[in-house]
CSV table of C-alpha atoms in Angstrom, one decimal:
chain,number,residue,atom,x,y,z
Y,1,MET,CA,-14.1,22.9,5.5
Y,2,SER,CA,-12.4,19.5,7.5
Y,3,LYS,CA,-9.0,20.5,8.8
Y,4,THR,CA,-6.3,18.6,6.5
Y,5,ILE,CA,-3.2,17.5,6.8
Y,6,GLN,CA,-0.6,19.8,4.0
Y,7,PRO,CA,0.9,17.9,1.7
Y,8,LEU,CA,4.9,18.0,1.1
Y,9,GLN,CA,4.8,18.6,-2.5
Y,10,ILE,CA,2.0,19.0,-5.1
Y,11,LYS,CA,2.5,18.6,-8.9
Y,12,THR,CA,0.6,18.2,-11.9
Y,13,VAL,CA,1.2,15.5,-14.2
Y,14,ASP,CA,-0.9,16.0,-17.8
Y,15,GLN,CA,-4.7,16.5,-15.9
Y,16,LEU,CA,-3.2,14.8,-13.2
Y,17,HIS,CA,-3.0,16.5,-9.7
Y,18,VAL,CA,-0.3,14.8,-7.5
Y,19,ARG,CA,-0.1,15.2,-3.6
Y,20,ILE,CA,2.5,13.7,-1.6
Y,21,TYR,CA,2.5,13.0,2.2
Y,22,GLU,CA,4.9,12.1,4.4
Y,23,ASN,CA,3.3,9.1,5.4
Y,24,ARG,CA,0.3,7.0,4.4
Y,25,ALA,CA,-1.6,7.4,7.9
Y,26,GLU,CA,-1.3,11.5,6.8
Y,27,LEU,CA,-2.0,10.4,3.2
Y,28,GLY,CA,-5.2,8.8,4.7
Y,29,LYS,CA,-6.3,11.7,6.7
Y,30,ALA,CA,-6.0,14.2,4.0
Y,31,ALA,CA,-8.0,12.2,1.4
Y,32,GLY,CA,-10.2,11.4,4.1
Y,33,SER,CA,-11.2,15.3,4.3
Y,34,HIS,CA,-10.9,15.9,1.3
Y,35,VAL,CA,-13.7,13.5,-0.2
Y,36,ALA,CA,-15.8,14.6,3.0
Y,37,ASP,CA,-15.5,18.3,1.8
Y,38,LYS,CA,-16.9,17.7,-1.3
Y,39,MET,CA,-19.4,15.2,-0.5
Y,40,LYS,CA,-20.6,18.1,1.7
Y,41,GLU,CA,-20.3,20.5,-1.1
Y,42,LEU,CA,-22.5,18.5,-3.4
Y,43,LEU,CA,-24.7,17.1,-1.0
Y,44,GLY,CA,-25.4,21.0,-0.7
Y,45,SER,CA,-26.9,21.8,-3.8
Y,46,SER,CA,-28.0,17.5,-4.7
Y,47,ASN,CA,-30.7,15.4,-3.3
Y,48,ARG,CA,-28.7,12.6,-3.6
Y,49,ILE,CA,-25.0,11.9,-4.4
Y,50,ARG,CA,-23.6,8.6,-5.9
Y,51,MET,CA,-20.1,6.9,-5.1
Y,52,VAL,CA,-17.9,4.2,-5.9
Y,53,PHE,CA,-15.6,2.5,-3.7
Y,54,ALA,CA,-12.1,0.3,-3.4
Y,55,ALA,CA,-12.4,-2.2,-0.7
Y,56,ALA,CA,-8.4,-2.8,-0.4
Y,57,PRO,CA,-5.9,-2.5,2.5
Y,58,SER,CA,-4.6,0.8,0.8
Y,59,GLN,CA,-7.7,2.1,1.9
Y,60,ASN,CA,-7.6,1.5,4.9
Y,61,GLU,CA,-6.1,4.7,6.9
Y,62,PHE,CA,-8.8,6.5,4.1
Y,63,LEU,CA,-12.0,5.1,5.3
Y,64,GLN,CA,-11.0,5.0,8.8
Y,65,THR,CA,-10.8,9.3,8.3
Y,66,LEU,CA,-13.9,9.3,6.2
Y,67,LYS,CA,-16.4,7.8,9.1
Y,68,THR,CA,-15.3,9.5,11.4
Y,69,ILE,CA,-16.2,13.0,9.8
Y,70,ASP,CA,-19.4,14.8,11.2
Y,71,GLY,CA,-21.7,16.7,9.2
Y,72,ILE,CA,-21.8,14.4,6.1
Y,73,ASP,CA,-25.8,13.2,5.8
Y,74,TRP,CA,-25.0,9.5,4.4
Y,75,SER,CA,-28.9,9.0,4.1
Y,76,ARG,CA,-28.9,10.9,1.0
Y,77,VAL,CA,-25.5,8.9,-0.8
Y,78,THR,CA,-25.9,5.8,-3.0
Y,79,VAL,CA,-22.7,3.8,-2.6
Y,80,PHE,CA,-21.4,1.0,-5.0
Y,81,HIS,CA,-18.2,-1.1,-5.1
Y,82,MET,CA,-15.8,-1.5,-8.1
Y,83,ASP,CA,-15.0,-5.1,-8.1
Y,84,GLU,CA,-15.7,-8.6,-6.8
Y,85,TYR,CA,-14.2,-12.0,-6.2
Y,86,ILE,CA,-15.7,-14.8,-8.1
Y,87,GLY,CA,-15.9,-18.3,-6.5
Y,88,LEU,CA,-15.8,-17.4,-3.3
Y,89,ALA,CA,-18.1,-18.4,-0.4
Y,90,LYS,CA,-20.9,-15.2,0.7
Y,91,GLU,CA,-19.2,-15.4,4.0
Y,92,ALA,CA,-15.5,-15.4,2.9
Y,93,PRO,CA,-13.9,-12.0,4.5
Y,94,GLN,CA,-11.8,-11.8,1.7
Y,95,ARG,CA,-15.1,-10.2,-0.1
Y,96,PHE,CA,-14.9,-6.7,-1.0
Y,97,GLY,CA,-18.6,-6.1,-0.3
Y,98,THR,CA,-17.7,-7.2,3.0
Y,99,PHE,CA,-14.4,-5.2,3.3
Y,100,LEU,CA,-16.4,-2.4,3.1
Y,101,GLN,CA,-19.5,-3.3,4.8
Y,102,GLU,CA,-17.1,-3.7,7.9
Y,103,ARG,CA,-14.9,-0.7,7.4
Y,104,LEU,CA,-17.6,1.8,6.0
Y,105,PHE,CA,-21.2,1.2,5.2
Y,106,ASP,CA,-22.3,-0.3,8.6
Y,107,GLU,CA,-21.1,2.3,10.2
Y,108,VAL,CA,-22.4,5.0,8.2
Y,109,LYS,CA,-25.2,3.6,6.7
Y,110,PRO,CA,-25.7,5.2,3.5
Y,111,GLY,CA,-29.3,5.4,2.1
Y,112,GLU,CA,-28.7,3.0,-0.6
Y,113,VAL,CA,-26.3,0.0,-0.5
Y,114,HIS,CA,-25.4,-1.7,-3.9
Y,115,LEU,CA,-23.1,-4.8,-3.6
Y,116,ILE,CA,-21.9,-6.9,-6.6
Y,117,ASP,CA,-23.6,-10.7,-6.4
Y,118,SER,CA,-21.0,-13.0,-7.9
Y,119,SER,CA,-22.4,-16.1,-6.8
Y,120,GLY,CA,-25.0,-16.4,-9.7
Y,121,ASP,CA,-25.7,-15.9,-13.4
Y,122,LEU,CA,-22.3,-13.5,-14.3
Y,123,ASP,CA,-23.9,-12.0,-17.5
Y,124,GLU,CA,-27.4,-10.9,-15.6
Y,125,GLU,CA,-25.1,-9.7,-12.7
Y,126,CYS,CA,-23.1,-7.6,-15.0
Y,127,GLN,CA,-26.4,-6.1,-16.8
Y,128,ARG,CA,-27.9,-5.7,-13.5
Y,129,TYR,CA,-25.0,-4.2,-11.8
Y,130,ALA,CA,-24.6,-1.8,-15.0
Y,131,GLY,CA,-27.9,-0.8,-15.1
Y,132,LEU,CA,-27.7,0.6,-11.3
Y,133,LEU,CA,-24.5,2.2,-12.3
Y,134,GLY,CA,-26.3,4.0,-15.0
Y,135,GLU,CA,-29.2,5.1,-13.2
Y,136,ALA,CA,-27.5,8.6,-12.7
Y,137,PRO,CA,-24.1,10.2,-12.6
Y,138,ILE,CA,-21.5,9.0,-10.6
Y,139,ASP,CA,-19.9,11.8,-8.2
Y,140,ILE,CA,-17.4,10.7,-6.6
Y,141,VAL,CA,-14.8,7.7,-7.3
Y,142,CYS,CA,-12.8,6.2,-4.3
Y,143,LEU,CA,-10.0,4.1,-6.0
Y,144,GLY,CA,-6.4,2.5,-5.9
Y,145,ILE,CA,-4.0,1.2,-8.2
Y,146,GLY,CA,-2.6,-2.4,-8.3
Y,147,GLU,CA,1.0,-3.3,-8.1
Y,148,ASN,CA,0.4,-3.9,-12.0
Y,149,GLY,CA,-1.3,-0.4,-12.5
Y,150,HIS,CA,-4.1,-2.1,-12.8
Y,151,ILE,CA,-7.7,0.2,-11.9
Y,152,ALA,CA,-10.1,-1.7,-10.4
Y,153,PHE,CA,-9.5,-5.6,-11.8
Y,154,ASN,CA,-8.6,-4.0,-14.9
Y,155,ASP,CA,-5.6,-5.8,-15.4
Y,156,PRO,CA,-3.4,-5.1,-18.6
Y,157,PRO,CA,-4.5,-8.1,-20.2
Y,158,VAL,CA,-7.9,-7.1,-20.4
Y,159,ALA,CA,-7.9,-3.2,-19.3
Y,160,ASP,CA,-9.9,-1.4,-22.4
Y,161,PHE,CA,-10.0,2.9,-22.8
Y,162,ASN,CA,-13.2,2.5,-24.8
Y,163,ASP,CA,-14.9,-0.4,-23.4
Y,164,THR,CA,-18.5,-0.8,-24.0
Y,165,SER,CA,-19.8,-2.4,-21.0
Y,166,LEU,CA,-19.7,-0.7,-17.5
Y,167,VAL,CA,-19.0,-4.1,-15.6
Y,168,LYS,CA,-17.6,-7.3,-17.0
Y,169,SER,CA,-16.0,-10.7,-16.1
Y,170,VAL,CA,-12.4,-11.0,-16.2
Y,171,GLU,CA,-9.2,-13.5,-15.4
Y,172,LEU,CA,-7.3,-11.7,-13.4
Y,173,GLU,CA,-3.5,-11.6,-14.0
Y,174,GLN,CA,-1.2,-13.7,-11.6
Y,175,PHE,CA,1.3,-10.7,-10.5
Y,176,CYS,CA,-2.7,-9.0,-9.6
Y,177,ARG,CA,-3.3,-12.3,-7.5
Y,178,GLN,CA,0.2,-12.6,-6.0
Y,179,GLN,CA,-0.6,-8.9,-4.7
Y,180,GLN,CA,-3.6,-10.1,-3.0
Y,181,VAL,CA,-1.0,-12.7,-1.0
Y,182,ASN,CA,1.4,-9.5,-0.4
Y,183,ASP,CA,-1.4,-7.4,0.7
Y,184,GLY,CA,-2.0,-10.6,3.3
Y,185,CYS,CA,-5.7,-11.0,2.4
Y,186,PHE,CA,-4.6,-14.8,1.2
Y,187,ALA,CA,-2.3,-17.1,2.8
Y,188,SER,CA,-1.3,-18.4,-0.9
Y,189,LEU,CA,-1.6,-17.8,-4.7
Y,190,GLN,CA,-3.7,-20.8,-4.7
Y,191,ASP,CA,-6.2,-19.5,-2.5
Y,192,VAL,CA,-6.6,-16.1,-4.8
Y,193,PRO,CA,-9.7,-16.2,-7.2
Y,194,THR,CA,-8.8,-16.3,-10.5
Y,195,HIS,CA,-11.6,-14.9,-11.9
Y,196,ALA,CA,-13.8,-11.5,-11.0
Y,197,LEU,CA,-16.3,-9.3,-11.8
Y,198,THR,CA,-15.2,-5.4,-12.4
Y,199,LEU,CA,-16.0,-2.0,-12.9
Y,200,THR,CA,-14.4,-1.3,-16.4
Y,201,ILE,CA,-12.2,1.5,-17.0
Y,202,PRO,CA,-15.4,3.8,-19.0
Y,203,ALA,CA,-17.5,3.0,-15.7
Y,204,LEU,CA,-14.5,4.7,-13.1
Y,205,PHE,CA,-14.0,7.3,-15.8
Y,206,SER,CA,-17.4,8.4,-15.6
Y,207,GLY,CA,-17.0,9.6,-12.3
Y,208,THR,CA,-17.1,13.7,-12.1
Y,209,HIS,CA,-14.6,13.7,-9.0
Y,210,LEU,CA,-11.7,11.1,-8.5
Y,211,TYR,CA,-9.8,10.6,-5.5
Y,212,CYS,CA,-6.8,7.8,-5.9
Y,213,MET,CA,-5.0,6.5,-2.8
Y,214,VAL,CA,-2.1,4.6,-3.5
Y,215,PRO,CA,0.6,4.3,-0.5
Y,216,GLY,CA,3.4,1.9,0.4
Y,217,LYS,CA,6.4,0.8,-1.4
Y,218,THR,CA,5.1,-2.2,-2.9
Y,219,LYS,CA,3.1,0.7,-5.0
Y,220,THR,CA,6.7,2.5,-6.1
Y,221,ALA,CA,6.8,1.0,-9.3
Y,222,ALA,CA,3.0,1.1,-10.3
Y,223,VAL,CA,3.3,5.2,-9.1
Y,224,HIS,CA,6.5,5.8,-11.1
Y,225,GLN,CA,4.4,3.9,-14.3
Y,226,THR,CA,1.2,5.9,-13.6
Y,227,LEU,CA,3.1,9.3,-14.0
Y,228,ASN,CA,6.2,8.8,-16.4
Y,229,ASP,CA,5.0,5.8,-18.8
Y,230,ALA,CA,3.1,6.5,-22.2
Y,231,ILE,CA,-0.7,6.7,-21.4
Y,232,SER,CA,-1.8,2.7,-22.4
Y,233,THR,CA,-3.3,-0.4,-21.5
Y,234,ALA,CA,0.0,-1.6,-20.5
Y,235,CYS,CA,-0.1,0.3,-17.4
Y,236,PRO,CA,-3.9,1.0,-16.9
Y,237,SER,CA,-3.5,3.7,-14.1
Y,238,THR,CA,-1.7,5.8,-16.9
Y,239,ILE,CA,-5.2,6.9,-18.3
Y,240,LEU,CA,-5.8,8.8,-15.2
Y,241,ARG,CA,-3.5,11.5,-16.2
Y,242,LYS,CA,-6.2,12.3,-18.5
Y,243,HIS,CA,-9.3,12.5,-16.3
Y,244,PRO,CA,-10.5,16.3,-16.0
Y,245,ASP,CA,-10.6,16.1,-11.6
Y,246,CYS,CA,-8.3,13.3,-10.9
Y,247,THR,CA,-6.4,13.3,-7.3
Y,248,LEU,CA,-3.2,10.9,-7.2
Y,249,TYR,CA,-2.7,10.6,-3.0
Y,250,VAL,CA,0.8,9.3,-2.5
Y,251,ASP,CA,3.5,8.9,0.8
Y,252,THR,CA,7.2,9.2,0.4
Y,253,ASP,CA,7.3,5.3,0.1
Y,254,SER,CA,4.9,5.0,-3.0
Y,255,TYR,CA,6.7,8.2,-4.7
Y,256,ASP,CA,10.2,8.3,-4.1
Y,257,GLY,CA,10.9,11.4,-6.5
Y,258,ASN,CA,8.8,9.3,-9.3
Y,259,ILE,CA,8.5,12.4,-11.8
Y,260,GLY,CA,11.8,12.4,-13.7
């Protein structure tokens, strides 16, 4: 197994495993190490594995760690991502597919890379991507939580724990769009697209192993709600407490003594 950073605390809330680290650097190193270990374990018994990745600054330290770990046969890994803006130019640096290509895929060279194409017929793209996702089980999902509790782009107004689709088009809540400005991805709110394609909550929940990385003070309220609020779409990430194998990685900034 890869050498891991030890957490300050480990807790369980319902079925959700919570690991608290000193800072986001240690969080990212630990999460990257744990995901790498799981990938190696699964590749030891399966010919291929399938993974979904989130694209956000909260994932930077995790992705940086994961791509530097030796011994992973990425040629046997099929990768997806969980959302994409509608209306951005293909060359726009804020596109989530571009984010992941630059920070991970171009370097580790997975055997198959499936990116969401939001430039054409949206219904057709939802069906195409859902078809790819549904070809076989998803082994690992690497995700974050938004400031409004969203997972992928399932904001509270559009989140559905019983969604019958795997991929859908959504309108982004203003709170969610403002986060993109807060993260430094866009200069102003008016620059942030208003709509996106996203994997639904059942699509994310179908992953066998979920790893959720949520560092930073801007996520303190979301982490508190995730761990303490009633499980509902008012805070979509609360549903993670029902997944049979989900680990939430937080740092002292985002955790801030959140379990009452």
